[in-house]
Amino acid sequence: MPLEITGLSKRYGNRWVLRDAEFTASEGRVLGLLGGTASGKSTLLNLLAGAAKTNGGSAMLDGSDLLRLKQKDRGVTVIPGPAKPPLLGFLGSGPRQSSGESVLDGLDETLTKAGKIILLDDPFGHLDAATREGCFESVRRAARSRERIVIFVTTDFGQLAEVADDVAILAADRIVQTGTPQDVYEDPVTIAAARQTGDCNLFEARRLTSTDADLPEFH
């Protein structure tokens, strides 16, 4: 059964950091959650993991709302970014970074013991390209081999294009588009979505004709 996110919202005081987020994360597939800094990505993961309380919405899985379960009963495994202590043991940090083989062995061990839902908060950005690709393969294998639900968060569309089967784009505290990586890249539905997938999807234009023109012209 997929994880159905509906109306998921979070605010701190009067400031909304996530509002009415809706998407579906399917078993056996990797969902990439793409967004800029402070777009609500990590907040969304914290809500699913039980590290923060929601201000509305649901996360339905197998007939139960994940958000109503105790943290220990959710079956969620979180792999945080490299600056956070739980990850340092196998991904390393700074000049004494672990070897690629050690990184992959540690990641595989973590994924083998993981629960039904695996949440990755941009953990591979500091790794070299070859090691990062090995990590992506391990994540894809973990999703497919045991029909797990994997949500991979990053600001880098290039990473998602490599690892994700599906993408949800967060911008200004909302999900603005979902689809495959190819879908959202080739057919962004808003300027906010296009900005997340790269500058080549945007160009500046100045209108030359009046708003009454049947066939507008641009420079």
Coordinates of C-alpha atoms in Angstrom, one line a residue:
M1 CA 0.0 0.0 0.0
P2 CA 1.3 3.5 -0.8
L3 CA 1.8 6.3 1.8
E4 CA -0.9 8.9 1.1
I5 CA 0.0 12.4 2.3
T6 CA -3.0 14.8 2.5
G7 CA -3.2 18.4 3.7
L8 CA 0.0 18.1 5.7
S9 CA 0.7 21.4 7.4
K10 CA 3.0 22.9 10.0
R11 CA 3.5 26.4 11.4
Y12 CA 5.7 27.9 14.1
G13 CA 3.8 30.8 15.7
N14 CA 2.2 32.7 12.8
R15 CA 4.6 31.5 10.2
W16 CA 3.7 28.6 8.0
V17 CA 6.6 26.4 6.9
L18 CA 4.4 23.7 5.3
R19 CA 0.9 24.1 4.1
D20 CA -1.6 21.5 2.7
A21 CA 1.1 19.3 1.3
E22 CA -0.3 16.4 -0.8
F23 CA 1.5 13.6 -2.6
T24 CA 1.7 9.8 -2.8
A25 CA 4.8 7.7 -2.1
S26 CA 4.6 4.2 -3.5
E27 CA 6.1 1.0 -2.3
G28 CA 9.2 -0.2 -4.2
R29 CA 9.9 3.3 -5.5
V30 CA 12.0 6.3 -4.5
L31 CA 10.2 9.6 -4.2
G32 CA 12.4 12.6 -4.5
L33 CA 11.3 15.7 -2.5
L34 CA 12.9 18.7 -4.2
G35 CA 13.0 22.2 -2.8
G36 CA 15.2 25.2 -2.0
T37 CA 16.6 26.2 1.4
A38 CA 13.9 26.6 4.0
S39 CA 11.2 25.3 1.7
G40 CA 9.8 22.8 4.3
K41 CA 11.6 19.6 3.2
S42 CA 13.1 18.7 6.5
T43 CA 10.0 19.8 8.4
L44 CA 8.0 17.3 6.3
L45 CA 10.4 14.5 7.2
N46 CA 10.2 15.4 10.9
L47 CA 6.4 15.3 10.8
L48 CA 6.5 11.8 9.2
A49 CA 9.1 10.6 11.7
G50 CA 7.3 11.9 14.7
A51 CA 10.0 14.5 15.6
A52 CA 7.5 17.3 15.2
K53 CA 3.7 17.7 15.7
T54 CA 1.5 18.6 12.7
N55 CA -1.0 21.5 12.5
G56 CA -3.2 19.5 10.2
G57 CA -3.3 16.7 7.6
S58 CA -2.8 13.0 7.5
A59 CA -0.3 10.3 6.3
M60 CA -2.3 7.2 5.6
L61 CA -0.6 3.8 5.3
D62 CA -2.3 0.4 5.4
G63 CA -5.5 2.0 6.8
S64 CA -3.8 3.9 9.7
D65 CA -2.8 7.5 10.0
L66 CA 1.0 7.5 10.7
L67 CA 0.7 10.9 12.4
R68 CA -1.5 9.4 15.1
L69 CA 0.9 6.6 16.0
K70 CA 3.7 6.9 18.6
Q71 CA 7.1 7.6 17.1
K72 CA 8.4 4.1 17.9
D73 CA 5.4 2.4 16.2
R74 CA 5.7 4.2 12.8
G75 CA 8.3 1.9 11.2
V76 CA 10.2 4.9 10.0
T77 CA 14.0 5.0 9.6
V78 CA 15.6 8.4 9.2
I79 CA 19.0 8.9 7.5
P80 CA 20.0 12.5 8.2
G81 CA 22.4 14.8 6.5
P82 CA 26.2 14.4 7.1
A83 CA 26.4 17.1 9.8
K84 CA 24.2 15.2 12.1
P85 CA 25.9 12.6 14.5
P86 CA 23.9 9.4 13.6
L87 CA 25.3 9.5 10.0
L88 CA 28.9 10.3 10.8
G89 CA 29.7 6.7 11.7
F90 CA 29.5 5.5 8.1
L91 CA 29.4 8.5 5.8
G92 CA 32.2 10.5 7.5
S93 CA 32.8 14.2 7.4
G94 CA 35.6 16.6 6.6
P95 CA 39.2 15.6 5.8
R96 CA 39.1 12.2 7.4
Q97 CA 36.1 11.0 5.5
S98 CA 35.5 7.3 5.3
S99 CA 36.5 5.4 2.2
G100 CA 33.9 4.7 -0.5
E101 CA 33.8 1.0 0.4
S102 CA 33.2 1.8 4.1
V103 CA 30.5 4.3 3.3
L104 CA 28.6 1.7 1.1
D105 CA 29.0 -1.1 3.7
G106 CA 27.6 1.2 6.4
L107 CA 24.7 2.4 4.3
D108 CA 23.8 -1.1 3.3
E109 CA 23.8 -2.3 6.9
T110 CA 21.5 0.6 7.9
L111 CA 19.1 0.0 5.0
T112 CA 18.9 -3.7 5.8
K113 CA 17.8 -2.9 9.3
A114 CA 15.4 -0.1 8.2
G115 CA 11.7 0.0 8.7
K116 CA 8.9 0.2 6.2
I117 CA 9.5 3.9 5.5
I118 CA 13.0 5.3 4.9
L119 CA 13.6 9.0 5.0
L120 CA 16.8 10.4 3.7
D121 CA 17.6 14.1 4.4
D122 CA 20.2 15.0 1.7
P123 CA 22.9 12.6 3.1
F124 CA 25.2 12.2 0.1
G125 CA 26.0 15.7 -1.2
H126 CA 29.5 15.7 0.3
L127 CA 30.6 12.4 -1.2
D128 CA 32.6 12.0 -4.4
A129 CA 30.6 11.1 -7.6
A130 CA 31.5 7.4 -7.6
T131 CA 30.6 6.8 -4.0
R132 CA 27.4 8.8 -4.3
E133 CA 26.3 6.7 -7.3
G134 CA 26.9 3.5 -5.2
C135 CA 24.8 5.0 -2.5
F136 CA 22.0 5.8 -5.0
E137 CA 22.1 2.2 -6.1
S138 CA 21.8 0.9 -2.5
V139 CA 18.8 3.2 -1.9
R140 CA 17.1 2.0 -5.1
R141 CA 17.8 -1.6 -4.2
A142 CA 16.4 -1.1 -0.7
A143 CA 13.2 0.3 -2.1
R144 CA 12.7 -2.5 -4.6
S145 CA 13.9 -5.6 -2.8
R146 CA 11.6 -5.3 0.2
E147 CA 8.9 -3.0 -1.2
R148 CA 9.8 -0.1 1.1
I149 CA 8.7 3.4 0.8
V150 CA 11.7 5.8 0.3
I151 CA 11.6 9.6 0.4
F152 CA 14.8 11.3 -0.6
V153 CA 15.1 15.0 0.2
T154 CA 17.6 17.3 -1.5
T155 CA 18.0 20.8 -3.1
D156 CA 19.9 19.2 -6.0
F157 CA 17.7 18.1 -9.0
G158 CA 20.7 16.4 -10.5
Q159 CA 20.8 13.9 -7.6
L160 CA 17.1 13.2 -7.9
A161 CA 17.3 12.6 -11.6
E162 CA 19.8 9.8 -10.7
V163 CA 18.0 8.2 -7.8
A164 CA 14.3 9.0 -7.9
D165 CA 11.4 7.3 -9.7
D166 CA 9.0 10.1 -8.8
V167 CA 9.4 13.8 -7.7
A168 CA 7.4 16.2 -5.6
I169 CA 8.6 19.8 -5.7
L170 CA 8.2 22.1 -2.7
A171 CA 8.2 25.9 -3.1
A172 CA 7.1 28.6 -0.7
D173 CA 5.7 26.0 1.8
R174 CA 3.6 24.1 -0.8
I175 CA 3.9 21.2 -3.1
V176 CA 3.7 22.8 -6.6
Q177 CA 4.2 19.8 -8.9
T178 CA 4.5 16.0 -8.8
G179 CA 5.6 13.6 -11.5
T180 CA 8.6 11.7 -12.8
P181 CA 11.9 13.5 -13.0
Q182 CA 11.5 13.8 -16.7
D183 CA 8.0 15.1 -16.4
V184 CA 8.9 17.9 -14.1
Y185 CA 12.0 18.8 -16.0
E186 CA 10.4 18.9 -19.5
D187 CA 7.1 20.4 -18.5
P188 CA 7.3 22.5 -15.3
V189 CA 3.8 23.9 -14.5
T190 CA 4.9 27.0 -12.6
I191 CA 7.9 29.3 -12.5
A192 CA 8.6 28.0 -9.0
A193 CA 8.8 24.5 -10.3
A194 CA 11.1 25.4 -13.2
R195 CA 13.5 27.2 -10.9
Q196 CA 14.0 24.0 -8.9
T197 CA 15.0 22.0 -11.9
G198 CA 17.7 24.3 -13.3
D199 CA 18.3 27.7 -15.0
C200 CA 18.0 26.2 -18.5
N201 CA 14.2 26.0 -17.9
L202 CA 14.0 29.8 -17.6
F203 CA 14.5 32.8 -19.8
E204 CA 13.8 36.4 -19.5
A205 CA 11.4 38.1 -21.9
R206 CA 10.0 41.6 -22.5
R207 CA 6.7 42.0 -24.2
L208 CA 6.7 44.2 -27.3
T209 CA 3.1 44.3 -28.2
S210 CA 0.1 45.6 -26.2
T211 CA -2.1 43.4 -24.1
D212 CA -4.8 43.7 -26.8
A213 CA -2.7 42.1 -29.5
D214 CA -4.1 38.9 -30.9
L215 CA -0.6 37.5 -31.4
P216 CA 1.7 38.8 -28.7
E217 CA 5.4 39.4 -29.5
F218 CA 8.3 39.2 -27.0
H219 CA 11.9 40.1 -27.0

